[in-house]
Structures are given as structure tokens and as C-alpha cells.
PDB file of C-alpha atoms in Angstrom:
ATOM      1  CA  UNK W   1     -13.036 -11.556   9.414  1.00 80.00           C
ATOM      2  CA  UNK W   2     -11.661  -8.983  11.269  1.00 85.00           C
ATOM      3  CA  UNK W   3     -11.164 -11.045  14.222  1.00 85.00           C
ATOM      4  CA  UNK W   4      -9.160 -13.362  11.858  1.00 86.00           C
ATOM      5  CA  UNK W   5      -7.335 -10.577  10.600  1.00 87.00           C
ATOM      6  CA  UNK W   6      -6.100  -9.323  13.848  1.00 87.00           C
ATOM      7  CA  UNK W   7      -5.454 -12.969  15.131  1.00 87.00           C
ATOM      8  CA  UNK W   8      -2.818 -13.257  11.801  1.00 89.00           C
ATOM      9  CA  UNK W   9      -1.676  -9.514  12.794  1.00 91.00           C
ATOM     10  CA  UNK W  10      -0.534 -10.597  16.542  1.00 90.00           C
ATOM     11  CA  UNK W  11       0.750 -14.268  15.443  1.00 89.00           C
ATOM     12  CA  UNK W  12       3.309 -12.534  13.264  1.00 90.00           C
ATOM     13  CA  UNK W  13       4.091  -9.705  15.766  1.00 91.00           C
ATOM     14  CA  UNK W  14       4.921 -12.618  18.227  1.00 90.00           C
ATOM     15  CA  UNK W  15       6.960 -14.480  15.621  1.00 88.00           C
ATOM     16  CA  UNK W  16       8.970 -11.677  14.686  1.00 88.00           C
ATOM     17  CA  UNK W  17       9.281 -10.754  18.169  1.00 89.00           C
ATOM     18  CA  UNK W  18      10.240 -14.620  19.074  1.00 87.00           C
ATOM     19  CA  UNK W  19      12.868 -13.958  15.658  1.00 86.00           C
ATOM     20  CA  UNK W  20      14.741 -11.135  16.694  1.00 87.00           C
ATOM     21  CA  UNK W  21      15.701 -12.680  19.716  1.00 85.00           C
ATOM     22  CA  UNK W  22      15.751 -16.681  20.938  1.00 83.00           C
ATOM     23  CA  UNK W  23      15.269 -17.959  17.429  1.00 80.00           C
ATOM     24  CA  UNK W  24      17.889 -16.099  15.623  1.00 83.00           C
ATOM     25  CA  UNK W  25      20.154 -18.779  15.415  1.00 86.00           C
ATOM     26  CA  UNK W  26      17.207 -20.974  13.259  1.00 85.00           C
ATOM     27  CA  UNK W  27      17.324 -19.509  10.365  1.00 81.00           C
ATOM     28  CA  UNK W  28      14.714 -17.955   7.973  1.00 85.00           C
ATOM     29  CA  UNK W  29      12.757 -21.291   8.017  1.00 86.00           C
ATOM     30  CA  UNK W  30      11.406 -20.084  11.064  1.00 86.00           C
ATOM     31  CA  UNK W  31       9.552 -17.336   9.810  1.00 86.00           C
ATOM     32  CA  UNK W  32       7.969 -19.122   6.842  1.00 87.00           C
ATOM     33  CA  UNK W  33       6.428 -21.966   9.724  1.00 88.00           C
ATOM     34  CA  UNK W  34       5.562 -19.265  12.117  1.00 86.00           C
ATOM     35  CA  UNK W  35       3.557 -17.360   8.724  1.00 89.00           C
ATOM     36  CA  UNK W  36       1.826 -20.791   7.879  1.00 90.00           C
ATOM     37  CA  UNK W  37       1.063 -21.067  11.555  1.00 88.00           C
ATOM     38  CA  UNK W  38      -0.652 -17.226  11.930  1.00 89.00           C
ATOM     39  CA  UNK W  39      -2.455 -18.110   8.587  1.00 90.00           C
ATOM     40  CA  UNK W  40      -4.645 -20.294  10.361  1.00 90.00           C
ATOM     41  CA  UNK W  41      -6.269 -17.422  11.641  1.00 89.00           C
ATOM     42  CA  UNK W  42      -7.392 -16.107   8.229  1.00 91.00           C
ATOM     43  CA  UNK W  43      -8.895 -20.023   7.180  1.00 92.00           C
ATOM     44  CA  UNK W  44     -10.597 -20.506  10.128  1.00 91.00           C
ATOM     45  CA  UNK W  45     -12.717 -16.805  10.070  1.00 91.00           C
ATOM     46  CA  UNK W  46     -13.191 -17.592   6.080  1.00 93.00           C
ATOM     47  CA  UNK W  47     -14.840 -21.179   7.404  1.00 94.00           C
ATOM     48  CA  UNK W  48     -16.853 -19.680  10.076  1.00 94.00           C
ATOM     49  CA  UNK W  49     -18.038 -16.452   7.395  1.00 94.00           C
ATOM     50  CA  UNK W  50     -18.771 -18.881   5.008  1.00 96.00           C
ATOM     51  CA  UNK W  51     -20.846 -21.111   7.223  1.00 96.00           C
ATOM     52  CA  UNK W  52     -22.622 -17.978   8.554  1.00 95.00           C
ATOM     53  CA  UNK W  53     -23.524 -17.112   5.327  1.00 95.00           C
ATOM     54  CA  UNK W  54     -24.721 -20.589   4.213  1.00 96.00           C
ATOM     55  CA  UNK W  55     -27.049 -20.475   8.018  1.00 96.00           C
ATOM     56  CA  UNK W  56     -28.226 -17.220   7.062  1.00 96.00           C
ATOM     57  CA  UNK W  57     -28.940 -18.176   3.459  1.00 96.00           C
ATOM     58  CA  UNK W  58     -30.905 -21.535   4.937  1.00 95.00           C
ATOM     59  CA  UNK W  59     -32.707 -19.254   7.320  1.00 94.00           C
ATOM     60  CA  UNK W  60     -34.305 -16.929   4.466  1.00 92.00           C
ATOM     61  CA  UNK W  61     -34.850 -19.887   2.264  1.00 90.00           C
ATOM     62  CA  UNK W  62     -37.219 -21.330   5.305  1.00 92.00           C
ATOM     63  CA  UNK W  63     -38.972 -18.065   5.581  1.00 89.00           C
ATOM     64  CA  UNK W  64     -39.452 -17.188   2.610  1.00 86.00           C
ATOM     65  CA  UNK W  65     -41.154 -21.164   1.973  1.00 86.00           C
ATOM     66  CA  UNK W  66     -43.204 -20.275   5.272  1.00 85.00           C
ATOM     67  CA  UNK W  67     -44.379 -16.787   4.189  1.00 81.00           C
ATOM     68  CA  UNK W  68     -44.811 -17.530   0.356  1.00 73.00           C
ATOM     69  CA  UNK W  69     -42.744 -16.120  -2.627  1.00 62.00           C
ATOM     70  CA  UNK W  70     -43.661 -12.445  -2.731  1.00 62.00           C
ATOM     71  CA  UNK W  71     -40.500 -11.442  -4.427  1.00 60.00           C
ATOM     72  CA  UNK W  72     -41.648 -13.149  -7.835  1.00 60.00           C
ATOM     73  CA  UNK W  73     -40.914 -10.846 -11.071  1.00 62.00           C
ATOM     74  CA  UNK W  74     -43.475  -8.419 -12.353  1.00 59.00           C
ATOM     75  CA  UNK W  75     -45.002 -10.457 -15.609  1.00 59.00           C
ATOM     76  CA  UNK W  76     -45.072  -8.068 -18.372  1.00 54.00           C
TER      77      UNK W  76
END
């Protein structure tokens, strides 16, 4: 996440940075493409945290089937 985070942080430094100066003349079009654009920084680390998570999750599922169920509830 944080690596998605940062990713978004520098696209939009480099857009505004691409704004102030050769793409001035474009209009403020530009900075709602280059936003969309740096957003797919923050979508792809959700993906990849999400299918971490769903490995992990898989991976205690499996051991928990190969070592038995010793987290069952107290009866009583």
C-alpha cells in the first residue's frame, strides 16, 4: 500500500511539474487525465493486498486442515 501510495504521490508531482510548464497551454483537462493516470498506482497495490490476503488466507486454511481444528469453541 504504501508503495502504491508513494507511486500516486510522484505521478502527481510529475504532472504538476509537467503543468506548470510545457502543458500550460492544455488546459485543466490535463490534470484530471494525469490524476486518473497516477490512480493506477493506488488499484494496482489494492489488487496485489487483496490477493496477498486471499494467499495468506488459503495458506492457513491448508494448515489448519493438515494440523486439525484446535481453535474449536469451548462447549459449555
Amino acid at each position: 500500500m504504501i508503495a502504491g501510495t508513494l507511486g500516486f504521490a510522484t505521478g502527481i508531482l510529475s504532472l504538476l511539474h509537467a503543468y506548470s510548464g510545457p502543458l500550460w497551454d492544455q488546459g485543466p483537462r490535463v490534470l484530471f487525465v494525469g490524476t486518473y493516470e497516477a490512480l493506477h498506482n493506488v488499484a494496482l497495490a489494492l489488487l496485489l493486498a487483496m490477493l496477498g490476503a486471499l494467499l495468506a488466507s488459503i495458506g492457513a486454511w491448508r494448515l489448519s486442515r493438515r494440523m486439525g481444528n484446535f481453535a474449536a469453541p469451548a462447549a459449555g
